[in-house]
Structures are given as C-alpha cells and as structure tokens.
mmCIF file of C-alpha atoms in Angstrom:
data_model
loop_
_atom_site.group_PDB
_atom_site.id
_atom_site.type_symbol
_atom_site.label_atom_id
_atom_site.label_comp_id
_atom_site.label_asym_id
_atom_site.label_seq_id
_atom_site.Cartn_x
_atom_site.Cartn_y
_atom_site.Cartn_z
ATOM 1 C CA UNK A 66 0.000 0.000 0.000
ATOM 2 C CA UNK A 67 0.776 3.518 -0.273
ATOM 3 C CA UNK A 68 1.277 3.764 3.392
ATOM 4 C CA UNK A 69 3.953 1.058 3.662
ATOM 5 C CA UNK A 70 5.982 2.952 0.969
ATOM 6 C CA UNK A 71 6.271 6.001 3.286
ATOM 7 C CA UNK A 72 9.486 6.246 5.246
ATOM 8 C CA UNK A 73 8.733 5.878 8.853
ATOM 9 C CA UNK A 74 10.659 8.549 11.369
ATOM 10 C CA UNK A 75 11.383 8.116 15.323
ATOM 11 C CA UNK A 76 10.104 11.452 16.548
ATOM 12 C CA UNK A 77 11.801 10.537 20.323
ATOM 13 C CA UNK A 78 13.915 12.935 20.065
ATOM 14 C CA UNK A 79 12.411 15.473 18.898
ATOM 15 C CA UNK A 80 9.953 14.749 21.926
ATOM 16 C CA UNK A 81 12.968 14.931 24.550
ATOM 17 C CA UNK A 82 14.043 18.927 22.840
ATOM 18 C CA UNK A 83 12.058 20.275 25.864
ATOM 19 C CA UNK A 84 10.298 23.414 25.486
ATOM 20 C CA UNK A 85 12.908 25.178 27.621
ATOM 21 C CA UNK A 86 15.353 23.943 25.134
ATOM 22 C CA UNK A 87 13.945 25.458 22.315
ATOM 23 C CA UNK A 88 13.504 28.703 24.019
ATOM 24 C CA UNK A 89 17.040 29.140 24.845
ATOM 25 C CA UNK A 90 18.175 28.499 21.226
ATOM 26 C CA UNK A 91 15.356 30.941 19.949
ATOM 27 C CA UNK A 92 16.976 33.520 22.805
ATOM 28 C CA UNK A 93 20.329 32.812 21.635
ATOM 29 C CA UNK A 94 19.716 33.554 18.176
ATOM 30 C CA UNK A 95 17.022 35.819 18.390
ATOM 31 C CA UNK A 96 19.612 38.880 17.697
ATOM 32 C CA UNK A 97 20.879 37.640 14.637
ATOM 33 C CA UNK A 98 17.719 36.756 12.397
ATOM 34 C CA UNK A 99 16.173 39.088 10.032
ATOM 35 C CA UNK A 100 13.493 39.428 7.720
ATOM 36 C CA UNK A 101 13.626 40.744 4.174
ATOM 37 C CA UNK A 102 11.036 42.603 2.204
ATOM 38 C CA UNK A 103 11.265 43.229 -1.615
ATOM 39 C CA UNK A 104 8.742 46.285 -2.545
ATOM 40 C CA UNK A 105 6.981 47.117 -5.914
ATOM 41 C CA UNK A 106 6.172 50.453 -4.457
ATOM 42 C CA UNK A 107 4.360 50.362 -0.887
ATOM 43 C CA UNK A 108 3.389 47.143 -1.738
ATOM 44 C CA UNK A 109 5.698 43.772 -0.910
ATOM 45 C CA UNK A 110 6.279 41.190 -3.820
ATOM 46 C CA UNK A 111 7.957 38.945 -1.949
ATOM 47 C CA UNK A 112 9.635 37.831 2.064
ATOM 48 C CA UNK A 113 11.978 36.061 3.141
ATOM 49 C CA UNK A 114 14.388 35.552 6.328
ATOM 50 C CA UNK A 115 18.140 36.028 6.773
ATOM 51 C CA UNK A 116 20.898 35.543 9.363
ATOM 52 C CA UNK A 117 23.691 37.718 10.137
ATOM 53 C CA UNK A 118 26.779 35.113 9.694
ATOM 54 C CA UNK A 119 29.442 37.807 10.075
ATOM 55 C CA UNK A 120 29.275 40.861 11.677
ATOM 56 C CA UNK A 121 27.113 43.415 8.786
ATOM 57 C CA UNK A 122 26.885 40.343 6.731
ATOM 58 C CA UNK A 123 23.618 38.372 6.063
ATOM 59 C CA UNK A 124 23.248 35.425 4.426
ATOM 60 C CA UNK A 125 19.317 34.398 2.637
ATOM 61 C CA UNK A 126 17.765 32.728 -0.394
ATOM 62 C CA UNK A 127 19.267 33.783 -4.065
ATOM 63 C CA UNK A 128 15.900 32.588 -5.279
ATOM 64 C CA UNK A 129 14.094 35.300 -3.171
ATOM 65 C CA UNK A 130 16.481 37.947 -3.871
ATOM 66 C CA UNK A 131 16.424 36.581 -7.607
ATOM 67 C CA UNK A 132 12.594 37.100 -7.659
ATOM 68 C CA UNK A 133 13.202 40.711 -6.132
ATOM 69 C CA UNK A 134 15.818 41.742 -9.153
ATOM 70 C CA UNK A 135 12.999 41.054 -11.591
ATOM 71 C CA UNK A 136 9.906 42.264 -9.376
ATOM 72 C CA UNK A 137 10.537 44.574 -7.190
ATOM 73 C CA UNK A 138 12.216 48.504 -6.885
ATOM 74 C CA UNK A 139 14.088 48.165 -3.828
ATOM 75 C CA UNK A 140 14.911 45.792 -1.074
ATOM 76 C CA UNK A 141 14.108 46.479 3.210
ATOM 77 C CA UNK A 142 15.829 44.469 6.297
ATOM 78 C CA UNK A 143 14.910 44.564 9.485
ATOM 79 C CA UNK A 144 15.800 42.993 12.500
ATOM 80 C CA UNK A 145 13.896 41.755 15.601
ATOM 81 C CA UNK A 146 12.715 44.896 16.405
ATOM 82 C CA UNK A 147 11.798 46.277 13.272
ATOM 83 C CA UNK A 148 14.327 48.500 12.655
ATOM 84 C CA UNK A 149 15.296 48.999 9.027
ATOM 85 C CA UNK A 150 18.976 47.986 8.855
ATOM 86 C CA UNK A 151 20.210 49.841 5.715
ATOM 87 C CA UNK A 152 21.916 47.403 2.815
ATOM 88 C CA UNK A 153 25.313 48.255 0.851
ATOM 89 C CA UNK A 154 24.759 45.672 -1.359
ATOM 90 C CA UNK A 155 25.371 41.837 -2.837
ATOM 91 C CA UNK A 156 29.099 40.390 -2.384
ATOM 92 C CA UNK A 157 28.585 36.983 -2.771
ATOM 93 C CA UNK A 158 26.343 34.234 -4.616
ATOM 94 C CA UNK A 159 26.185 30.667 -5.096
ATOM 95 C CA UNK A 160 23.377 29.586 -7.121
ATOM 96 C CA UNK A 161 23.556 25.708 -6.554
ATOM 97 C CA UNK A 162 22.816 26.405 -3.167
ATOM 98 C CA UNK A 163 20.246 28.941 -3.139
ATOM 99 C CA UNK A 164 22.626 31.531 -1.066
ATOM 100 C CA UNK A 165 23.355 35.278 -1.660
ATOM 101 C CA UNK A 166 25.549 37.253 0.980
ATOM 102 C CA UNK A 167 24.272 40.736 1.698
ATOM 103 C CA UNK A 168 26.460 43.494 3.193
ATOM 104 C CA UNK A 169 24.962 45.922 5.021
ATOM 105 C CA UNK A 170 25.828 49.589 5.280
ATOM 106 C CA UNK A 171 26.583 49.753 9.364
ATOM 107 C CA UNK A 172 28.486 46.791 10.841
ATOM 108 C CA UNK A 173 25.710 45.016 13.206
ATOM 109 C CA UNK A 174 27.156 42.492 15.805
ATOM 110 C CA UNK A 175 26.571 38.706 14.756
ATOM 111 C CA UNK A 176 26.566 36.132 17.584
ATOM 112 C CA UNK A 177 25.900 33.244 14.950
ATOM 113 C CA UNK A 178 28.244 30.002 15.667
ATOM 114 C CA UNK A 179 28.605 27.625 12.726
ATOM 115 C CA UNK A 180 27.453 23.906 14.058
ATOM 116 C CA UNK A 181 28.243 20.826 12.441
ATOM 117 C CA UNK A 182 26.388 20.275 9.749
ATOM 118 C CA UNK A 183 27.839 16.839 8.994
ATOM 119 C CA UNK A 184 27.585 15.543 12.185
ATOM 120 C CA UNK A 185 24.066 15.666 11.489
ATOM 121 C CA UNK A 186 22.271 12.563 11.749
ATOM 122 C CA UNK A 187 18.724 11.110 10.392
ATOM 123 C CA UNK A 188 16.264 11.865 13.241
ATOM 124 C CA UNK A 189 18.425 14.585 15.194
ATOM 125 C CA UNK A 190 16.011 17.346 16.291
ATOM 126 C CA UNK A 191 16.430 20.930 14.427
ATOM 127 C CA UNK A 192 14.675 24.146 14.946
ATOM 128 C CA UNK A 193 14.350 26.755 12.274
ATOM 129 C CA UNK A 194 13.494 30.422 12.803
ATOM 130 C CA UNK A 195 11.168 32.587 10.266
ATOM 131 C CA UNK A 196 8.520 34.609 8.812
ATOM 132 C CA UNK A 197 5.384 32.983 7.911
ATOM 133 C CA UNK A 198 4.069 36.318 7.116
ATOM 134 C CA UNK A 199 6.665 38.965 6.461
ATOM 135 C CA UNK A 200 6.103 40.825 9.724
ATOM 136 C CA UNK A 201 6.615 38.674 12.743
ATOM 137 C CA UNK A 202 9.092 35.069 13.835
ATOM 138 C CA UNK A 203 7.967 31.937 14.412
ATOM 139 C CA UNK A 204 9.596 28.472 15.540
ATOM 140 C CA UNK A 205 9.547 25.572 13.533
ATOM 141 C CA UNK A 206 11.089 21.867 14.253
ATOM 142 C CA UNK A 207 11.420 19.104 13.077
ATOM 143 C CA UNK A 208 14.014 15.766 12.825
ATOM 144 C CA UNK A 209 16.423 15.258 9.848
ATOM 145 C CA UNK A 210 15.364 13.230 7.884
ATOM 146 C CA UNK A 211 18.555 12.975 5.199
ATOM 147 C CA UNK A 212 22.147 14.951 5.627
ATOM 148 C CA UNK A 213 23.722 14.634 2.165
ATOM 149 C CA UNK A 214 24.830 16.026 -1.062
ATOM 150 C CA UNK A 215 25.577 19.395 1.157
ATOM 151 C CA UNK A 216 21.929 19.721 2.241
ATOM 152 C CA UNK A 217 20.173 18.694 4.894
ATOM 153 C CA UNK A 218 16.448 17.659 4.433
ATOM 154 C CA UNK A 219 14.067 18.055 7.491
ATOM 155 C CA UNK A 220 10.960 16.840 8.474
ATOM 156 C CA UNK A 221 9.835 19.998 9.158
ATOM 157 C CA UNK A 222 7.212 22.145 6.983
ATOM 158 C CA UNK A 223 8.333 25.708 5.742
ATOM 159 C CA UNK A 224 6.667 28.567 3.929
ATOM 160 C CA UNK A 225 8.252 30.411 0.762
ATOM 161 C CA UNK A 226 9.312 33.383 3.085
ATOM 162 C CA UNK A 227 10.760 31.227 5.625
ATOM 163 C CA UNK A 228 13.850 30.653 2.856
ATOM 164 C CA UNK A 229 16.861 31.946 4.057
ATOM 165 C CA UNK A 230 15.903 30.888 7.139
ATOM 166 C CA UNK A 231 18.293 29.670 9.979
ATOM 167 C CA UNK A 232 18.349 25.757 10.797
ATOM 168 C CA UNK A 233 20.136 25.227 14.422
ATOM 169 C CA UNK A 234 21.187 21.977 15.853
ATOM 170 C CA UNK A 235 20.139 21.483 19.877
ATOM 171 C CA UNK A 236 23.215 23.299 20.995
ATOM 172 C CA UNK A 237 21.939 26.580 19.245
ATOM 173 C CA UNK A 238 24.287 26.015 16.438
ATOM 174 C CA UNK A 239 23.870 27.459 13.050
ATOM 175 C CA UNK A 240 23.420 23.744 10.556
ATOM 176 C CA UNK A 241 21.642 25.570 7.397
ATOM 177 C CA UNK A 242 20.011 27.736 5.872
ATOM 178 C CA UNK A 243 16.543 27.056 4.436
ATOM 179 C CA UNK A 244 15.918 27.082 0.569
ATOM 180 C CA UNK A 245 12.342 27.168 -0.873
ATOM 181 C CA UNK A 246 12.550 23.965 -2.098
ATOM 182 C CA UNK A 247 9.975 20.890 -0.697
ATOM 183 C CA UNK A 248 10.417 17.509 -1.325
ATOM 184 C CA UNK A 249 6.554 17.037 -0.803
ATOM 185 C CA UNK A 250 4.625 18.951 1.862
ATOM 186 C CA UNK A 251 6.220 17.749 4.671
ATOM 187 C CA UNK A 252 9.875 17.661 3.752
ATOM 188 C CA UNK A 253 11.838 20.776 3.633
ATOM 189 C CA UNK A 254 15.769 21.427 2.038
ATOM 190 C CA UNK A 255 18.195 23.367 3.843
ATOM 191 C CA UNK A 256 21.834 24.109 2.676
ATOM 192 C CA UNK A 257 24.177 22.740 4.643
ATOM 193 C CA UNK A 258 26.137 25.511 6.604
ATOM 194 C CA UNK A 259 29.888 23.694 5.944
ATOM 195 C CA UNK A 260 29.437 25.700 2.076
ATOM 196 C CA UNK A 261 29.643 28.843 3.974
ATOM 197 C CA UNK A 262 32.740 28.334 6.391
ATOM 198 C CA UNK A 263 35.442 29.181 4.111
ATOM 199 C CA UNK A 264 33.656 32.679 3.358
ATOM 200 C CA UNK A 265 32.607 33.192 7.350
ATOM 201 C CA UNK A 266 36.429 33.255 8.043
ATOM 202 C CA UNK A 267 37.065 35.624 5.353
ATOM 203 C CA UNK A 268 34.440 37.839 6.746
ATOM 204 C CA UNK A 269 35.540 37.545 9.774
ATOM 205 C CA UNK A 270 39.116 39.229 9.242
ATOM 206 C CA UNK A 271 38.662 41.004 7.044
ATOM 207 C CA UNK A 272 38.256 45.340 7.185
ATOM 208 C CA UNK A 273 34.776 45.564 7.214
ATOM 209 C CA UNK A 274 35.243 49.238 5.079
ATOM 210 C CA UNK A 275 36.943 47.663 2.090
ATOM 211 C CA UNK A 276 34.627 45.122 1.454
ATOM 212 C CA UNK A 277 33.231 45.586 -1.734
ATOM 213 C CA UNK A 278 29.666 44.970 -2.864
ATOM 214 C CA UNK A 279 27.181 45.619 -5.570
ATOM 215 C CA UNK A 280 23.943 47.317 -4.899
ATOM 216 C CA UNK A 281 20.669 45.996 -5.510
ATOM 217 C CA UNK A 282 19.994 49.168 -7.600
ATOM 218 C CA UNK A 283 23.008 48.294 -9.454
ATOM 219 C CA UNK A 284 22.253 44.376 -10.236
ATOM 220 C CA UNK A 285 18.991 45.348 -11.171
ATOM 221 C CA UNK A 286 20.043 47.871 -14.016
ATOM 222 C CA UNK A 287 22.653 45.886 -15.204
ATOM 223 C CA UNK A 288 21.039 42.168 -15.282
ATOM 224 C CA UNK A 289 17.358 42.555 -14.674
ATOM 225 C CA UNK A 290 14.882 44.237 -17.263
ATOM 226 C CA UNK A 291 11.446 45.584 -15.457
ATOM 227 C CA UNK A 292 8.581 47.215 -17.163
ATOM 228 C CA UNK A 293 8.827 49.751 -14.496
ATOM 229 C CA UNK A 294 12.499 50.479 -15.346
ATOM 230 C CA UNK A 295 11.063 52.568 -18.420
ATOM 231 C CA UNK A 296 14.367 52.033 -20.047
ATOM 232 C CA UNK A 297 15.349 53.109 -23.536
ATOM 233 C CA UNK A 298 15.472 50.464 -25.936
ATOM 234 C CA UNK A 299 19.106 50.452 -26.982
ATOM 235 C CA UNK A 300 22.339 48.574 -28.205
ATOM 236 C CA UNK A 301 25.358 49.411 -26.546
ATOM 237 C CA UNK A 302 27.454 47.223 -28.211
ATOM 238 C CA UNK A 303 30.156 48.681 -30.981
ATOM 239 C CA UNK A 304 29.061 47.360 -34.194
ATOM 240 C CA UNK A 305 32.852 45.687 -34.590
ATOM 241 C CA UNK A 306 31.778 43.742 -31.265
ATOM 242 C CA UNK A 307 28.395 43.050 -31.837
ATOM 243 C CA UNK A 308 29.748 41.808 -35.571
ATOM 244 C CA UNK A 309 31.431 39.263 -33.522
ATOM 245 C CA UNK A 310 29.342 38.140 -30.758
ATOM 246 C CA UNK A 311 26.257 37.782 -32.851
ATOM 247 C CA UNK A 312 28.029 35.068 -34.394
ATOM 248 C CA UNK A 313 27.024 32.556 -31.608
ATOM 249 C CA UNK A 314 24.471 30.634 -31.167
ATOM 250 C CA UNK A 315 23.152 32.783 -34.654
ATOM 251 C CA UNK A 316 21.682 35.175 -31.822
ATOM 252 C CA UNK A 317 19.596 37.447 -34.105
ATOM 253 C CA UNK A 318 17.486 34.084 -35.669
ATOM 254 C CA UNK A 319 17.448 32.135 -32.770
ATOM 255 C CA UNK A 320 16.050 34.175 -30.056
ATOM 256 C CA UNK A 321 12.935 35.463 -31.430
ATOM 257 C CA UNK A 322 12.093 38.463 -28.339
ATOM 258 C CA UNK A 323 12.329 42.189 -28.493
ATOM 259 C CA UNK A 324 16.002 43.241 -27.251
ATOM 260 C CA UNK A 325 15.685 45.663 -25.022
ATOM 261 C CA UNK A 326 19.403 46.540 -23.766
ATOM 262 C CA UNK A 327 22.844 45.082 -24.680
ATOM 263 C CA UNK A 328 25.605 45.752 -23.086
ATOM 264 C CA UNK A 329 29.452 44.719 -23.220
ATOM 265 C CA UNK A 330 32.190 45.004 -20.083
ATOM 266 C CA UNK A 331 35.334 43.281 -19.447
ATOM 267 C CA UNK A 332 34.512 40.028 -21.703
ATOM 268 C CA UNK A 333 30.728 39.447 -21.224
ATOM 269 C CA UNK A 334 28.120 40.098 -23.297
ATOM 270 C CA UNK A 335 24.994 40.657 -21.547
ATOM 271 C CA UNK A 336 21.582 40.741 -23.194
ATOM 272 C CA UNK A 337 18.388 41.706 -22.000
ATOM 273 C CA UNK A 338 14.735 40.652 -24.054
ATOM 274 C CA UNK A 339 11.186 41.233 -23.716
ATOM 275 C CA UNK A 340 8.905 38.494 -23.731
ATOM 276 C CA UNK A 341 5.231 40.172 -24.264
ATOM 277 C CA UNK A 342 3.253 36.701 -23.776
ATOM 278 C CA UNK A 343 5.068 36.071 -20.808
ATOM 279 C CA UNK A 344 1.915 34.532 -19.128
ATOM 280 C CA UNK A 345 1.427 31.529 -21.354
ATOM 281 C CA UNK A 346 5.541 30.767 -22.438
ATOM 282 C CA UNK A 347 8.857 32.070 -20.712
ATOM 283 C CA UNK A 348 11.512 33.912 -22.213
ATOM 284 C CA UNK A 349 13.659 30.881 -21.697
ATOM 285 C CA UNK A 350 11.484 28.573 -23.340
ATOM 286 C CA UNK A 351 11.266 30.820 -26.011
ATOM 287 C CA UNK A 352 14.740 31.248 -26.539
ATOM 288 C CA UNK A 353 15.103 27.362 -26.732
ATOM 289 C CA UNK A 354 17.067 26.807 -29.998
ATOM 290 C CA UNK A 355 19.656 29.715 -28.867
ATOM 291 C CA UNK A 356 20.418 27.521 -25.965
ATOM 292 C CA UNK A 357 20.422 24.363 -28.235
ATOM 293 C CA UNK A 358 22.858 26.155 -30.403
ATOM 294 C CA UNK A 359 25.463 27.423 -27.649
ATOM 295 C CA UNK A 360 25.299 23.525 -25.694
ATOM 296 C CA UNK A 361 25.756 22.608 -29.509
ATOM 297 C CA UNK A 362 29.003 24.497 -29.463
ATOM 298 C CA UNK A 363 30.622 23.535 -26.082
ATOM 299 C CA UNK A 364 29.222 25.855 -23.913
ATOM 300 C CA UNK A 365 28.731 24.820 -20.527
ATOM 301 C CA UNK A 366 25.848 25.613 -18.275
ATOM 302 C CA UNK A 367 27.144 28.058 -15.102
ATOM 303 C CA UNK A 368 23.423 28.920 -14.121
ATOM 304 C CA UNK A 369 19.757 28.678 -15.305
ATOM 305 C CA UNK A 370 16.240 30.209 -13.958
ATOM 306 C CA UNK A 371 13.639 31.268 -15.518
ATOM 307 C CA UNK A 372 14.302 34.471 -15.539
ATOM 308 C CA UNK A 373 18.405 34.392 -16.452
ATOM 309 C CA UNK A 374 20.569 32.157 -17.723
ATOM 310 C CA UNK A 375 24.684 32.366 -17.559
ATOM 311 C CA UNK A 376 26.663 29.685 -19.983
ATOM 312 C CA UNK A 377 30.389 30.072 -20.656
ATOM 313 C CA UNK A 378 32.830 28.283 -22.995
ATOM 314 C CA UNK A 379 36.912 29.282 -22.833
ATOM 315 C CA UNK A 380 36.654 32.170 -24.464
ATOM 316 C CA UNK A 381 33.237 33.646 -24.004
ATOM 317 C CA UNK A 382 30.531 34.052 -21.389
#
C-alpha cells in the first residue's frame, strides 16, 4: 500500500528537545535573524528571512532575492525589532545552493556560531526560525530526515518566506540555511552551513570598510529588465563587437524576443529581451534553440532560472 511505501521517522527525540530547550536556542539567536522585504512600491512582492553570519553580513535565499531583481524597486531588512537595517549591497552568490551574501551599510554584531552540519544525523532534532508572514518570527522543528549532497532535508514544513531561514542543531548552532525547495509537503531542504565556512572566516578578518559589494539598484540595471524600469530600448554594443558576438548561437534568428538593452564590459556580453506573452511561455522557453545552439558548441551551463541564464565556454561568457 501507499502507506507502507512512506518512510517511517522516530520522533523521540524530537519529543525529549524540551520546550525550555527550544527557548534558549530561539533567545540565543534571536539577535541575529532578520526578515527581508522586496517592494513594488508600498506594496511587498515577496519575504523572506536572513541571518547575520558575520558581523554586517547576512546570508538568505538567491531565489528570493532573484525574484526581487525582476519584481521589485528596492529591497528592506529589518531585525527583531523592526528597525530597518540599511543594505550596501550583494558580495557573494552561489546559485547551486540557493545563497546570496548581503552586506549591510553599518556593521551590526553577529553572535551566529557555525554547528556541524555533517555531524548531522537522520532523526536529530532541528529548529528553524522565520517569517510565515513577512512581519513577525515563528519556531519551527522538526528531525532530519537525510544529511547529504551538502543539504540537509528536514521533516519539518516551511513557507516560501521562511527561505533563508536559519536551521540550528540542539546546541543553538547554526546547521543551514533554508531554501524554498519541498520535497513534498512535509519535507523541507536546507543548505548545509559547511558551504559557507570558508567565506565566514574571510568575513571575519577582514576590514569591514573595504569590502566591496554591488547594490541591488546596481544588479537590477545591469542584469534585470522591469517594465517599471522605463528604459530606452538600446544597443550598446560597438558594431565591430556586436559583428562578432552575434556570431554565436546565430543570436539574431534564434532568439525570437524584443532586445531591449545590450551591453558589453570586461569580456561578457549581456543581453536583455522582452517576452510580451510572458503569461502563457517564458523567455527561456522561447529562446530554446539559442540555448540548443550554444550547448551545440561547447558551452557549458554556469546557471539557469527562468528568468536568467549564464553559460560560458573558454573564451566567451
């Protein structure tokens, strides 16, 4: 039957994580959790929640912030408290694990320790913090239910705006950081925390003034087209340059959208369409024999949503 093909979990000791427990990890974290707000205006598009890994440094979904690029004209933080904590900007991203690092404009404390996450066993209680709403924290928990690959997945049920969530062990320690993704409506993914070590020690010593970031503003102009942006359709591209990248993937017959903006710095070519029956097929899928072409030609694939896609051989990107 059906029900014999479900894995079975021992939920013990989840049961022994006392409520006291749980408290004292939500108290000792409580400081270092924020939640994000992407705004069209006065109205939100889109939530999520973050953690402060570093001191001024928060770490939350690349799918949310993604979906704010595209959506939304500017990005809020705040803390506990409400306070708006001001942001400089983007200085790190790794797609395959659904992580962007934010820096913000004032260095705020960060009390987060790193657990971990490989130590992680099937069954081991975990405790996630988030926003269900956009406005206020809840607790979740939940067991492990599978620690591999460089993700943990929990049996513990999280909405969209809880990605970018924390995931602490018992001990308060910081095991991952929640994606959007479900295995089915019971089983949530979090990204292991071991992918963000290496960068946490960077952050750590390094001058928090020299830091360099890009600002939302900034990553929207340059990679994101909006309706809203109101921007002048335009090729910026030397003819001499264009004459050459055109050449790949036969760009001008393959991709059959309106070009908006193109642009050319330092090696990449960056192109940016509109797709006016968006509702029934995406640009991507639209731009299908393009991409059939460039995988043709020994491009390989660095990153693809459906709203950007990244491919790169040896000599161009």
């Amino acid at each position: 039957s059906l029900h014999d093909a479900l894995p079975i979990y021992d939920f013990s000791r989840l049961d022994e994580f006392t409520e006291e427990e749980r408290q004292a990890v939500y108290n000792q974290n409580i400081d270092n959790i924020v939640r994000l707000s992407a705004y069209d205006g006065y109205a939100v598009t889109n939530s999520a929640t973050g953690v402060l890994i570093s001191d001024g440094y928060i770490v939350t979904s690349w799918n949310f912030f993604e979906k704010a690029l595209s959506n939304a004209q500017y990005l809020a933080i705040f803390d506990k408290d409400g306070n708006n904590l001001e942001v400089d900007g983007v200085i790190s991203v790794d797609t395959n694990i659904d992580i962007v690092i934010i820096k913000l404009k004032d260095k705020k404390t960060s009390t987060t320790k790193l657990g971990n996450a490989t130590d992680m066993r099937k069954e081991d209680p975990v405790l996630s913090v988030g926003t269900k709403s956009g406005f206020n924290l809840s607790i979740n928990v939940g067991i492990v239910a599978e620690n591999k690959d460089n993700r943990l997945k929990n049996v513990m049920t999280i909405t969209e705006s809880e990605a970018g969530g924390p995931v602490y062990n018992e001990a308060g320690e910081l095991v991952g950081i929640n994606t959007d993704q479900s295995i089915n409506s019971s089983i949530s993914v979090a990204s292991s925390v071991e992918s963000l070590k290496d960068v946490k020690e960077k952050l750590d010593k390094s001058d928090f003034s020299t830091v360099k970031s890009m600002s939302f503003e900034d990553l929207k102009e340059k990679y994101y087209y909006s309706p809203k942006n109101e921007e002048v359709v335009v090729n910026q591209i030397k003819q001499k340059k264009w004459n050459e990248y055109k050449q790949i993937g036969d760009i001008e017959n393959t991709i059959p959208l309106k070009l908006n903006k193109a642009s050319y710095y330092n090696g990449i070519v960056g192109l940016r369409y509109e797709n006016d029956i968006e509702q029934y097929m995406s640009g991507i899928a639209r731009s299908y024999r393009f991409i059939e072409e460039l995988k043709n030609s020994g491009y390989d694939t660095v990153y693809e949503s459906k709203t950007k896609c990244v491919y790169r051989n040896g000599t161009y990107k």
